[in-house]
Coordinates of C-alpha atoms and ligand atoms in Angstrom, one line a residue:
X1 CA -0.2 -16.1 -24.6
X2 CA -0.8 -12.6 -23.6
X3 CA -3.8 -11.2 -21.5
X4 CA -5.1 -7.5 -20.8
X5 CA -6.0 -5.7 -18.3
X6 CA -8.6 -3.4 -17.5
X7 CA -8.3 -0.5 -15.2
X8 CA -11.6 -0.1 -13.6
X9 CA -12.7 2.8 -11.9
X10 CA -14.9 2.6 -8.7
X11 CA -18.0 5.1 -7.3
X12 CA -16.7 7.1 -4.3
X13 CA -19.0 8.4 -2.1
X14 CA -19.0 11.4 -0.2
X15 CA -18.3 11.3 3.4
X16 CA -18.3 14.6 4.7
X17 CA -18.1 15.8 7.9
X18 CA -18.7 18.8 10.0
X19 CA -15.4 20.6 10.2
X20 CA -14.6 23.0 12.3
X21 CA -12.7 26.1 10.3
X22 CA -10.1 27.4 13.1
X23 CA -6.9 27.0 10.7
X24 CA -5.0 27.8 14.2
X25 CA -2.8 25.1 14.1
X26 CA 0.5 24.5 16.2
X27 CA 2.4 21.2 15.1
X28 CA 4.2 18.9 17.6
X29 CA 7.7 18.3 15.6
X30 CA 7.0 14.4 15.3
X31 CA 4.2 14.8 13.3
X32 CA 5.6 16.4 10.4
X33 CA 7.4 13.6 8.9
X34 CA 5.7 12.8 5.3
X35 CA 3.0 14.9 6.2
X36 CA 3.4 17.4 3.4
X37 CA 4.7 14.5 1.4
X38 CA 1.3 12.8 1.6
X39 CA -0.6 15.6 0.2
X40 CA 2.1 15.8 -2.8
X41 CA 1.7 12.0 -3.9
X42 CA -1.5 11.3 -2.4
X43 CA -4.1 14.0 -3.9
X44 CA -4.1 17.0 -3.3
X45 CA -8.2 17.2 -3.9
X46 CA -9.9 17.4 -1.1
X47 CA -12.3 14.1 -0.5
X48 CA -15.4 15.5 -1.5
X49 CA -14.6 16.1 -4.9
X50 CA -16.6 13.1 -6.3
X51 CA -17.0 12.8 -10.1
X52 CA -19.8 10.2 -11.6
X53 CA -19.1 6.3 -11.4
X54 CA -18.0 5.1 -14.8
X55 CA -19.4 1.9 -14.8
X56 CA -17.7 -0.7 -17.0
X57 CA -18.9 -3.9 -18.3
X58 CA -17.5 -7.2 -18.3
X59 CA -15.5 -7.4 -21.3
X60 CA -14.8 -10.2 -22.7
X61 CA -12.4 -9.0 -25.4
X62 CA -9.8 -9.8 -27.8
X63 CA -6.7 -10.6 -26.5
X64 CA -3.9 -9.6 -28.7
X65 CA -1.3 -11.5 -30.2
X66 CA 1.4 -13.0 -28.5
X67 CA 4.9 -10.9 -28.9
X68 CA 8.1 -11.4 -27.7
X69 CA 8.6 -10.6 -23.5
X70 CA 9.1 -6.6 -23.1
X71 CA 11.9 -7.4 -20.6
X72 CA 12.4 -10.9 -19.6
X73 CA 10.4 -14.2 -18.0
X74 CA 11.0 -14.4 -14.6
X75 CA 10.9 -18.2 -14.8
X76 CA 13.3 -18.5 -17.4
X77 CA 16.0 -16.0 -14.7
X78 CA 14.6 -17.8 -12.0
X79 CA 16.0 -21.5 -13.5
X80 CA 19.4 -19.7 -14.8
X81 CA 20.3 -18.2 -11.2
X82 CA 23.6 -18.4 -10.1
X83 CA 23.0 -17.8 -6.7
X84 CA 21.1 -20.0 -4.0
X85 CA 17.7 -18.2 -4.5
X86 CA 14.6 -20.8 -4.6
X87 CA 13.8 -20.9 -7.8
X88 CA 10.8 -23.4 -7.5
X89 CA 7.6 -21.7 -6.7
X90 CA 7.3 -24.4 -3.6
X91 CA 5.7 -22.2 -0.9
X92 CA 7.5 -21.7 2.0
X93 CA 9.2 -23.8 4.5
X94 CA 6.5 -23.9 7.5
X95 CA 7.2 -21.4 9.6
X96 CA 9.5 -19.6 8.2
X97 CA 9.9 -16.3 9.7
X98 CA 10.1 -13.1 7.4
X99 CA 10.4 -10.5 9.3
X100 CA 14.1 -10.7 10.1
X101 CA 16.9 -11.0 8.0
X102 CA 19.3 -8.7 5.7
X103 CA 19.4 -7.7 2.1
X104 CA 22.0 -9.6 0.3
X105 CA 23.3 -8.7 -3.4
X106 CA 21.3 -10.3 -6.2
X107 CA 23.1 -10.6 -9.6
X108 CA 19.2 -10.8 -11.3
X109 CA 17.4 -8.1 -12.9
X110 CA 14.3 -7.1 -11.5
X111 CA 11.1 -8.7 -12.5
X112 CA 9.9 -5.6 -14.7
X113 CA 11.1 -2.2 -16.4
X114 CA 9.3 0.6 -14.5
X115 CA 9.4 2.5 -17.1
X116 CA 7.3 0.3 -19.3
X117 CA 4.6 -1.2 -16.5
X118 CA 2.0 1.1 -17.1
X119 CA 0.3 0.4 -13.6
X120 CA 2.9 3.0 -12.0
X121 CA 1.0 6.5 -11.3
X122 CA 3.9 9.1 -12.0
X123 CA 6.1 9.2 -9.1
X124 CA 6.9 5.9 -8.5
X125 CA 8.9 4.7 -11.3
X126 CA 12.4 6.5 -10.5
X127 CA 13.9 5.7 -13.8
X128 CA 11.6 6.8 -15.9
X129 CA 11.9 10.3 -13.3
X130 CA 15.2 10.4 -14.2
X131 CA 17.7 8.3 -11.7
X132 CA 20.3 7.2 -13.1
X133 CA 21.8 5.0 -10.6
X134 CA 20.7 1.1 -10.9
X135 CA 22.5 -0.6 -7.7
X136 CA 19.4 -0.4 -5.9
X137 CA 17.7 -3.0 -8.0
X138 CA 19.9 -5.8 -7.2
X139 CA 19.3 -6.9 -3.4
X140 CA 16.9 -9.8 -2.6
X141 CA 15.7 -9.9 0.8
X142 CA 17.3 -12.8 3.0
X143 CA 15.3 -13.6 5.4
X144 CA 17.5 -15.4 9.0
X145 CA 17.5 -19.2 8.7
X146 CA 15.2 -19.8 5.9
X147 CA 14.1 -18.6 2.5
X148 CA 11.7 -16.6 1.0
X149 CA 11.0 -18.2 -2.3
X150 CA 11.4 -15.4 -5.5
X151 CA 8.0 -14.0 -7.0
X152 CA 6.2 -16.5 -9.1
X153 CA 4.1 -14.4 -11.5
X154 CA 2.6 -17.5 -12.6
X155 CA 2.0 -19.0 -8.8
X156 CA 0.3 -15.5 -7.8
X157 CA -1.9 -15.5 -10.9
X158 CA -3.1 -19.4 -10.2
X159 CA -4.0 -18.3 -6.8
X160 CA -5.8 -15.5 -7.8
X161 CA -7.6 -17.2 -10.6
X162 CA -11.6 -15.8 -10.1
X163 CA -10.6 -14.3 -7.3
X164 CA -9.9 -10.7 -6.0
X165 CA -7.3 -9.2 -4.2
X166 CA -7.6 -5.6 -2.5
X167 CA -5.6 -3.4 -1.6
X168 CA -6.5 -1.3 1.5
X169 CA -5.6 2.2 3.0
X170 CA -2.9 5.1 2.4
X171 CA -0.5 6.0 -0.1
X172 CA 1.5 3.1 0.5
X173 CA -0.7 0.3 -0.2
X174 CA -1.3 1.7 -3.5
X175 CA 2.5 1.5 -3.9
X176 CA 2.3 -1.9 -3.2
X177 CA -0.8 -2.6 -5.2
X178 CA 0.8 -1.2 -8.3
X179 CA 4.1 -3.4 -7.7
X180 CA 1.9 -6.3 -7.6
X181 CA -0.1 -5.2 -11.0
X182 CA 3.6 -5.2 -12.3
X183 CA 4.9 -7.8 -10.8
X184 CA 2.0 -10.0 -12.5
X185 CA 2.4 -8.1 -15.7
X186 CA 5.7 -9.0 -16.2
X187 CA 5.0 -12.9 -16.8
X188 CA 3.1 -11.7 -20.1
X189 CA 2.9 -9.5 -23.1
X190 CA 2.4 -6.0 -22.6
X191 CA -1.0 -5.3 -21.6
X192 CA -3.0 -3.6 -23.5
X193 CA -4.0 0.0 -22.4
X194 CA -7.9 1.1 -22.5
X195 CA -7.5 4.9 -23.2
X196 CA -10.5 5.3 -21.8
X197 CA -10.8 4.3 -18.8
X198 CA -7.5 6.0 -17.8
X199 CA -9.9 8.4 -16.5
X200 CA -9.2 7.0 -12.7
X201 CA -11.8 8.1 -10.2
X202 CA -10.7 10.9 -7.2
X203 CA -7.3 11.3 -8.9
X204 CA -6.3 8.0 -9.2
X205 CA -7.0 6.5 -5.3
X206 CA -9.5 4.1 -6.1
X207 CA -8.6 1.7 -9.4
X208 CA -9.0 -1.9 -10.7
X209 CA -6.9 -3.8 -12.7
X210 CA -8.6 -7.2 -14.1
X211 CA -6.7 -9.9 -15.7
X212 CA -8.7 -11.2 -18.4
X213 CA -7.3 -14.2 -19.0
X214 CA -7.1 -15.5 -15.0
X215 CA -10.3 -13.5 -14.8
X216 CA -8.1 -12.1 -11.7
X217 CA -8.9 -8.7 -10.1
X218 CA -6.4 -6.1 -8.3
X219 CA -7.6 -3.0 -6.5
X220 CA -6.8 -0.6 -4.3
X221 CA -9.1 1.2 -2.3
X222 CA -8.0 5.1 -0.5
X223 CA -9.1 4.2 3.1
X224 CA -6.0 6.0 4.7
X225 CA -7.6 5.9 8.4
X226 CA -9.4 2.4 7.4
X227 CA -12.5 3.5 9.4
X228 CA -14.3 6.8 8.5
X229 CA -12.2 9.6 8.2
X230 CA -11.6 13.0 6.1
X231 CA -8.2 13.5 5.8
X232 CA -6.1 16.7 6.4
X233 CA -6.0 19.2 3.4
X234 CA -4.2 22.9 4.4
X235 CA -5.4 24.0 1.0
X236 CA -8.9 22.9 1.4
X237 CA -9.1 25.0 4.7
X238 CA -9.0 21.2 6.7
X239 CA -6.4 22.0 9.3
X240 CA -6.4 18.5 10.4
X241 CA -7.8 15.1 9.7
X242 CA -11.2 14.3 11.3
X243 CA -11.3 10.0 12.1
X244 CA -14.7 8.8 13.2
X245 CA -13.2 6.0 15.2
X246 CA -17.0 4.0 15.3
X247 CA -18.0 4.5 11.5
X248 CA -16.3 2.4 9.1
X249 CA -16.0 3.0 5.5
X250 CA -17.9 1.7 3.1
X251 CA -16.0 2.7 0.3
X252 CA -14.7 0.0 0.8
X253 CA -15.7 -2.1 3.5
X254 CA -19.1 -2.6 1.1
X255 CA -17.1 -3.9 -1.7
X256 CA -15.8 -6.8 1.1
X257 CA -17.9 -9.7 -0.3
X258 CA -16.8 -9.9 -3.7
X259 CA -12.9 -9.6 -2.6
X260 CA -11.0 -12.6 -1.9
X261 CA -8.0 -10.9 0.3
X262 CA -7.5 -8.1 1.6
X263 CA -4.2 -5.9 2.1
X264 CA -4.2 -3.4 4.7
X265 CA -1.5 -0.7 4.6
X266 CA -2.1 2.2 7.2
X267 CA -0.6 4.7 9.6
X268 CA 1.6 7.0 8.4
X269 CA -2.2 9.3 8.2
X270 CA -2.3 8.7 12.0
X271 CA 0.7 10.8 13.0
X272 CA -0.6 14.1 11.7
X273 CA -2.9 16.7 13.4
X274 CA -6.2 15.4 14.1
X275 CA -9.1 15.0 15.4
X276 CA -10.8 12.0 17.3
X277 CA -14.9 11.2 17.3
X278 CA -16.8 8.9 18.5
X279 CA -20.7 8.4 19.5
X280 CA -21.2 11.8 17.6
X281 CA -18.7 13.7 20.0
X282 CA -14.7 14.7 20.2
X283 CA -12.9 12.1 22.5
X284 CA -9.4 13.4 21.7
X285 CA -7.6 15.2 19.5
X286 CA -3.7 14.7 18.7
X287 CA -1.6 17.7 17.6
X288 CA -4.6 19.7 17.3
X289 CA -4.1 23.8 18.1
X290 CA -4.4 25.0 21.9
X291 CA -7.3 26.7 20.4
X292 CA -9.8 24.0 20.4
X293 CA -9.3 23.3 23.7
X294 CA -9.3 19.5 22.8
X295 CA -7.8 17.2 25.1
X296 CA -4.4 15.3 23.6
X297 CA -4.8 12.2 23.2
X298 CA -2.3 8.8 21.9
X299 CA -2.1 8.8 18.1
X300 CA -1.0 5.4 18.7
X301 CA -4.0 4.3 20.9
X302 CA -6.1 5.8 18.0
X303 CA -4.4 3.5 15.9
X304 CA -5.0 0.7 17.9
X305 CA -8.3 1.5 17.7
X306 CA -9.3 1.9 14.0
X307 CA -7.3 -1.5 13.5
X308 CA -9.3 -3.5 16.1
X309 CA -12.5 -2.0 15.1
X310 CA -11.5 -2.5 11.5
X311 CA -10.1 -6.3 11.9
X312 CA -13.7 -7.3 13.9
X313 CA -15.7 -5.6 11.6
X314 CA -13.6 -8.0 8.9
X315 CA -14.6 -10.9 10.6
X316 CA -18.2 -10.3 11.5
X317 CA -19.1 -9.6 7.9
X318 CA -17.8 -12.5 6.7
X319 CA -19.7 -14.3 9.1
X320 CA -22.9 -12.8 8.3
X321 CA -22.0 -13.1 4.5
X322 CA -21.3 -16.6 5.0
X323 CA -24.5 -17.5 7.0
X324 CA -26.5 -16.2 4.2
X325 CA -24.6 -17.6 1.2
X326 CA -23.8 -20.5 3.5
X327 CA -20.6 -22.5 1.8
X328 CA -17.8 -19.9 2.9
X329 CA -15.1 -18.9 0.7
X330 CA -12.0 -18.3 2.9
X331 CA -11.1 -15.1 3.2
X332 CA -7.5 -13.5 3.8
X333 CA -6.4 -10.3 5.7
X334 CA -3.1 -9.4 5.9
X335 CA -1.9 -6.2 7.1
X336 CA 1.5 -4.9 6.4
X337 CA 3.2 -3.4 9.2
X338 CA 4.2 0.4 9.6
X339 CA 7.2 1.0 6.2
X340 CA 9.5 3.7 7.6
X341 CA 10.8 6.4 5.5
X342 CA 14.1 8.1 5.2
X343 CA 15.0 11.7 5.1
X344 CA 17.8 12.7 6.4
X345 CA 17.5 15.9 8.1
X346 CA 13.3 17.6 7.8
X347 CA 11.0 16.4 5.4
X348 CA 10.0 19.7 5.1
X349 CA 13.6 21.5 4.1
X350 CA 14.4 19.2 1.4
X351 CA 15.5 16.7 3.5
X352 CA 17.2 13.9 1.1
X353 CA 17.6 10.2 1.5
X354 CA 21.1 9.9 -0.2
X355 CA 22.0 6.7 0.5
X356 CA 22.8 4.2 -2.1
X357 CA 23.1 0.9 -0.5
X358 CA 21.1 -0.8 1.9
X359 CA 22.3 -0.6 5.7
X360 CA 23.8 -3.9 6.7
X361 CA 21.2 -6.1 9.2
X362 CA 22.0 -4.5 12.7
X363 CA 23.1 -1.3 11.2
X364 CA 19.9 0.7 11.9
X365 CA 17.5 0.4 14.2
X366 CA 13.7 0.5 13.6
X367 CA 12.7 4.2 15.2
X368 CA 10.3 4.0 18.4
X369 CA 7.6 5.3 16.4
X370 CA 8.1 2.9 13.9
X371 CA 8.5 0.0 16.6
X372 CA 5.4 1.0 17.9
X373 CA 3.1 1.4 15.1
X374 CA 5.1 -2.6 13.9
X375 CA 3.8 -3.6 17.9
X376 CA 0.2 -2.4 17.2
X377 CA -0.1 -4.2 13.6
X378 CA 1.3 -7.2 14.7
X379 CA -0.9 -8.0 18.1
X380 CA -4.5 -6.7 16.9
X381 CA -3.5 -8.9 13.7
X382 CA -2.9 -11.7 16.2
X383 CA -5.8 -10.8 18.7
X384 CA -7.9 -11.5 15.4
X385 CA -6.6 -14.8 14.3
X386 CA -7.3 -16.0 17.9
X387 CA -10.3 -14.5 17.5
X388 CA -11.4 -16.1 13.9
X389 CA -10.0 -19.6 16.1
X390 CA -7.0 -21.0 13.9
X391 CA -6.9 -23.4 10.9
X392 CA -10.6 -24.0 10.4
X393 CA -11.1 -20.2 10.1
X394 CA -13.5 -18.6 7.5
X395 CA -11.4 -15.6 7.6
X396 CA -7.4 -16.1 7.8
X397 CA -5.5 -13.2 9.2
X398 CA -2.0 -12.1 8.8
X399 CA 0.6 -9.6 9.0
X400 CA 2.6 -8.9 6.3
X401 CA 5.8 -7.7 8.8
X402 CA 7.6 -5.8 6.1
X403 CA 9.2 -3.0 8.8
X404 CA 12.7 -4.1 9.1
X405 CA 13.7 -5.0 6.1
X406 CA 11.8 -1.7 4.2
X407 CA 14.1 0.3 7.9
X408 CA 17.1 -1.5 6.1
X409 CA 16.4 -0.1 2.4
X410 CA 17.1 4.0 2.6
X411 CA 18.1 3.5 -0.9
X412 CA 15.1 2.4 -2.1
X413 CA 13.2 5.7 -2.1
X414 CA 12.4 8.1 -5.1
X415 CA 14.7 11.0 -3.2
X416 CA 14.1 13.9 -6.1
X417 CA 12.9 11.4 -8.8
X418 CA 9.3 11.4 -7.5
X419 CA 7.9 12.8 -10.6
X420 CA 9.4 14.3 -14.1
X421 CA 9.6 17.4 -13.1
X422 CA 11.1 18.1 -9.5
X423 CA 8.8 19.3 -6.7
X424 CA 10.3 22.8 -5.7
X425 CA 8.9 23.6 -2.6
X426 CA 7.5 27.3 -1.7
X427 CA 11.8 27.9 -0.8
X428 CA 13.0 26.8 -3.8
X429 CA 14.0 23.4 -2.3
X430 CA 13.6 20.4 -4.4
X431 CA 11.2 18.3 -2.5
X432 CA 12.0 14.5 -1.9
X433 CA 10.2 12.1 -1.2
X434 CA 11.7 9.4 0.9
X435 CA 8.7 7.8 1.9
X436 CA 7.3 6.0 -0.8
X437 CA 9.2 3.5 -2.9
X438 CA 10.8 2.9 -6.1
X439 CA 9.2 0.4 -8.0
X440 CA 11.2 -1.8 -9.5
X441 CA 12.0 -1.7 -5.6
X442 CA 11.8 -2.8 -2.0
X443 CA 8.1 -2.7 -2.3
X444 CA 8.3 -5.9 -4.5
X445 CA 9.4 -8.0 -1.7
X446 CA 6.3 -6.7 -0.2
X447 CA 4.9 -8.8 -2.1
X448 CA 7.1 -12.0 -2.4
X449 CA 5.7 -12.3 1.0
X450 CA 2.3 -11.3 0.2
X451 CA 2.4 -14.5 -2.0
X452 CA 3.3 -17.0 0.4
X453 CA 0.9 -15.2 3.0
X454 CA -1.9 -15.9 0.6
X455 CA -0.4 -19.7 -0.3
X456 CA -0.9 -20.1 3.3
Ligands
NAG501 C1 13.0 0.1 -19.7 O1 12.2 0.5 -20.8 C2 12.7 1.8 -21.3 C3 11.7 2.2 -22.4 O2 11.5 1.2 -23.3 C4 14.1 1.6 -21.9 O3 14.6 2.8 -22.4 C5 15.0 1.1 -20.7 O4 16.3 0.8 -21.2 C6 14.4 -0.1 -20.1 N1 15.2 -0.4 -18.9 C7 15.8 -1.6 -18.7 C8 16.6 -1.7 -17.4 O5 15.8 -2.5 -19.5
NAG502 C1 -14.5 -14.0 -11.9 O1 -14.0 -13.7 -10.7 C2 -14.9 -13.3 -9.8 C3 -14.2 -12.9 -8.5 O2 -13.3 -11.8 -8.6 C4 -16.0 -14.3 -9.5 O3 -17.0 -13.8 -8.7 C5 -16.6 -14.6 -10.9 O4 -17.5 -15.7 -10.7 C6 -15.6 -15.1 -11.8 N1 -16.1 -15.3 -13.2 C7 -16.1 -16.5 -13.8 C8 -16.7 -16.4 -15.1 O5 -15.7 -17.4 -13.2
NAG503 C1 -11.4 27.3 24.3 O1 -11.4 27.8 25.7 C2 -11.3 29.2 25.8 C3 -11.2 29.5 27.3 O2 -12.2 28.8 28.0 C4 -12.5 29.9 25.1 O3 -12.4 31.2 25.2 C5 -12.6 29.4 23.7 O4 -13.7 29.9 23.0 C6 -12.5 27.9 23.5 N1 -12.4 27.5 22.1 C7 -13.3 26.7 21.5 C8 -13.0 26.4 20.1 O5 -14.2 26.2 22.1

C-alpha cells in the first residue's frame, strides 16, 4: 500500500499594527539567546508580506504503486529489537510519567532518512547539510520507572484517521510538525510530491500535509506569540515584537473547528525585545530602549498571559462550537513545554553546541529561564483541565513536558549543518544554530509522547 500527501497551503491574513519606528534599541543580555537565530530559520519576511490563497481541492487521486520501503518498517525493527523497548503499540501504562528520565543507547535506526523525507524545510535535516557524525541517532528516551512505548506510525495514523492534527506557534512546533509528517511517512512508500503546491504560503510558516489514504491532516500554523502579535524584524525597521495580549489570532484560532488536536509550541518569541498592549494601549514593555519611556515589565508574566488567554479561548470555542453542532467531538490540546537550546558561549559569536553525546540524567540542570517558562506551561495547562472538569471533558488538555529530556540532548542540534551552505555571519563567523533540532532527532520523541497524549 502506499498513500500521498498533499502539502496544502493556507490564506494568511494581514495583521498589522501601528509600529512605532524608534530603532533605539538597548538589549538586556538574556534576551539575545536564538534571537537572531529566529530570524535566520524562521522568515526573515516581515509578516505582512501576504501572497494570494492557493486554494486546493479535495483530490481524490491516484495513489501510486506500491514499491519496496525507502528505509525500513518500523514494525518489522520494532518486533526484531534486541533491547527491552515496547514494541507493542499498547498505550501507555496509566500514569506513567514522561517527563523524567535519561537517554539510554538504542542499537535501532531511526524511523526515517532525513535526507529523503521531503517534509524537512532546509535546515533541519543535518545529514543531508552535511554532518557526518551518526551517534546522535541512537538514544531512545527512558523515561524513570516506566516506558514510553516506540512510535507506531500505524497507531498515530488510526488515531488520526478523518481527523486533523495542528501544529501551533514558533519555529519549534514546526520542527516538530515536520518530524511527525516524517515520522508517519516512514510506515509507507515515498509520498508523492505535488510540484506545485511546493509554493508554501509566507515562506513556508503556514502548510498542510493530507494523508490520502487515512484521509489524515497535519498542519502547522506560525502563531509564535499564540495571541495577536507582529513579531520583531531589524531589517523590516521592527525593533521589537509588538503582542496584543487581548486579540487572539485568527490565523489560526478560526481554523479551530475543523482540527481535531492541537499542539502548542511557544516561548522562545517571548524573551526578545518587545512590546506589551492591551485595551488599545501599552501596559509594558520588556527590553524595550530607554527611549520609549515604557515601563519594564515580566516577559514571563506576559507569557503567562497569552497562554491562559489562549487555553480559555480553546475551551470556550469549543463550547460554543459544540452547542451549535450539538454531538461534541473531543478535542485535544497539548502544549509542549519550553525546549532549551545549546550554545556554548553567545549565540551571536558563533557560539557552537559541540557536544556529541547526550549529558547523563543529573548531569545538567534545566536553566531558570527554562524552569520557568516549563513552570508556566505546565500550571495554565493544568488550570485548564480543572477548568474543562476532568474525564467527561469536551476539550482534553495536556502538556507535552518535553524540557528535560530535549536540556539532556546538546547533541541533537544542527550546530553549522543548519542549511547547505553555512550561515557566515556579518564577522565571518559560521552561524549555528543550537536551537532547533535535527530531524531524524530528539524532536521525534516529541512526538512518541505526543502519541500516547492523543491515545489518552
Ligand atoms: C538517506 O538517503 C540518502 C539519499 O538517498 C542516502 O544517501 C543515505 O545513505 C541515506 N541514509 C541512511 C542512514 O540510510
Ligand atoms: C476527512 O477528515 C476531515 C477531518 O480532517 C473530516 O471533516 C471529513 O469529514 C473527512 N472526510 C471523509 C470523507 O470522511
Ligand atoms: C520619553 O520621555 C522623555 C522625557 O520625558 C521625552 O523627552 C521623550 O519624548 C519621551 N519619548 C517618547 C517616545 O515618548
Amino acid at each position: 500500500m502506499s498513500f500521498t500527501h498533499l502539502v496544502k497551503t493556507y490564506e494568511v491574513q494581514n495583521d498589522k499594527l501601528l509600529l512605532p519606528k524608534k530603532q533605539l534599541v538597548t538589549y538586556a543580555l538574556y534576551a539575545l539567546i536564538a534571537v537572531a537565530l529566529l530570524y535566520l530559520f524562521i522568515d526573515p519576511a516581515p509578516a505582512s508580506s501576504s501572497k494570494p490563497a492557493v486554494t486546493l481541492p479535495w483530490v481524490q487521486q491516484e495513489l501510486p504503486p506500491p514499491s519496496p520501503p525507502p528505509y525500513q518498517q518500523p514494525d518489522e525493527v520494532l518486533s526484531s529489537a534486541p533491547t527491552q523497548q515496547v514494541a507493542k503499540e499498547a498505550s501507555a501504562p496509566q500514569g506513567c510519567d514522561y517527563s523524567d528520565g535519561e537517554w539510554v543507547p538504542d542499537p535501532n535506526p531511526p524511523l526515517y532518512n532525513g535526507t529523503t523525507c521531503e517534509a524537512i524545510k532546509d535546515g533541519r535535516s543535518c545529514a543531508a547539510n552535511g554532518r557526518r557524525d551518526t551517534g546522535y541517532l541512537h538514544w531512545r528516551w527512558q523515561p524513570r520507572g516506566c516506558e514510553l512505548p516506540a512510535f507506531s506510525p500505524a497507531a498515530f495514523l488510526r488515531w488520526l484517521r478523518h481527523k486533523h492534527v495542528a501544529f501551533v506557534g514558533d519555529s519549534l512546533a514546526r520542527n516538530q510538525a515536520e518530524s511527525l509528517v516524517c515520522l508517519l511517512s516512514s510506515s509507507r512508500s515515498r509520498p508523492e510530491e505535488e510540484e506545485e503546491e511546493e509554493e508554501l504560503v509566507d515562506g513556508g510558516r503556514f502548510r498542510r500535509w493530507v494523508f490520502i489514504e487515512h484521509n489524515a491532516t497535519v498542519s502547522v500554523f506560525w502563531s509564535p506569540f499564540l495571541v495577536r502579535g507582529v513579531e520583531k524584524a531589524e531589517k523590516a525597521g521592527v525593533p521589537y515584537n509588538d503582542v496584543v495580549l487581548d486579540a487572539f489570532d485568527e490565523r489560526w484560532m478560526s481554523r479551530l473547528g475543523e482540527v481535531d488536536a492541537v499542539v502548542l509550541s511557544a516561548g522562545q518569541w517571548f524573551k526578545i525585545p518587545s512590546v506589551y498592549h492591551e485595551s488599545g494601549r501599552v501596559v509594558g514593555c520588556h527590553a524595550c530602549a530607554k527611549e520609549l519611556n515604557h515601563t519594564e515589565t515580566s516577559f514571563f508574566a506576559a507569557f503567562r498571559d497569552a497562554v491562559h488567554r489562549t487555553l480559555v479561548e480553546v475551551a470556550r470555542r469549543h463550547e460554543h462550537d459544540a452547542a451549535i453542532h450539538k454531538g461534541r467531538k473531543e478535542k485535544v490540546v497539548a502544549m509542549a513545554t519550553f525546549s532549551p537550546s545549546h550554545f556554548e558561549g553567545d549565540w551571536d559569536k558563533g557560539a557552537p553546541c559541540p557536544k556529541k553525546q547526550p549529558y547523563k540524567s543529573g548531569e545538567k540542570e534545566v536553566g531558570y529561564t527554562e524552569a520557568e517558562m516549563r513552570r508556566i506551561v505546565l500550571e495554565e495547562v493544568e488550570a485548564a483541565a480543572a477548568r474543562a472538569g476532568g474525564a467527561a471533558a469536551a476539550v482534553r488538555f495536556a502538556a507535552l513536558d518535553v524540557t528535560t529530556l530535549a536540556n539532556l540532548r546538546p547533541d541533537g542540534h544542527p550546530g553549522p549543518y543548519m542549511r547547505k551552505n553555512p550561515v557566515v555571519g556579518d564577522d565571518g563567523r559560521v552561524q549555528n544554530d543550537c536551537l532547533h533540532w535535527c530531524m531524524p532527532g530528539p524532536v521525534d520523541t516529541f512526538n512518541q509522547i505526543l502519541l500516547q497524549t492523543v491515545l489518552g
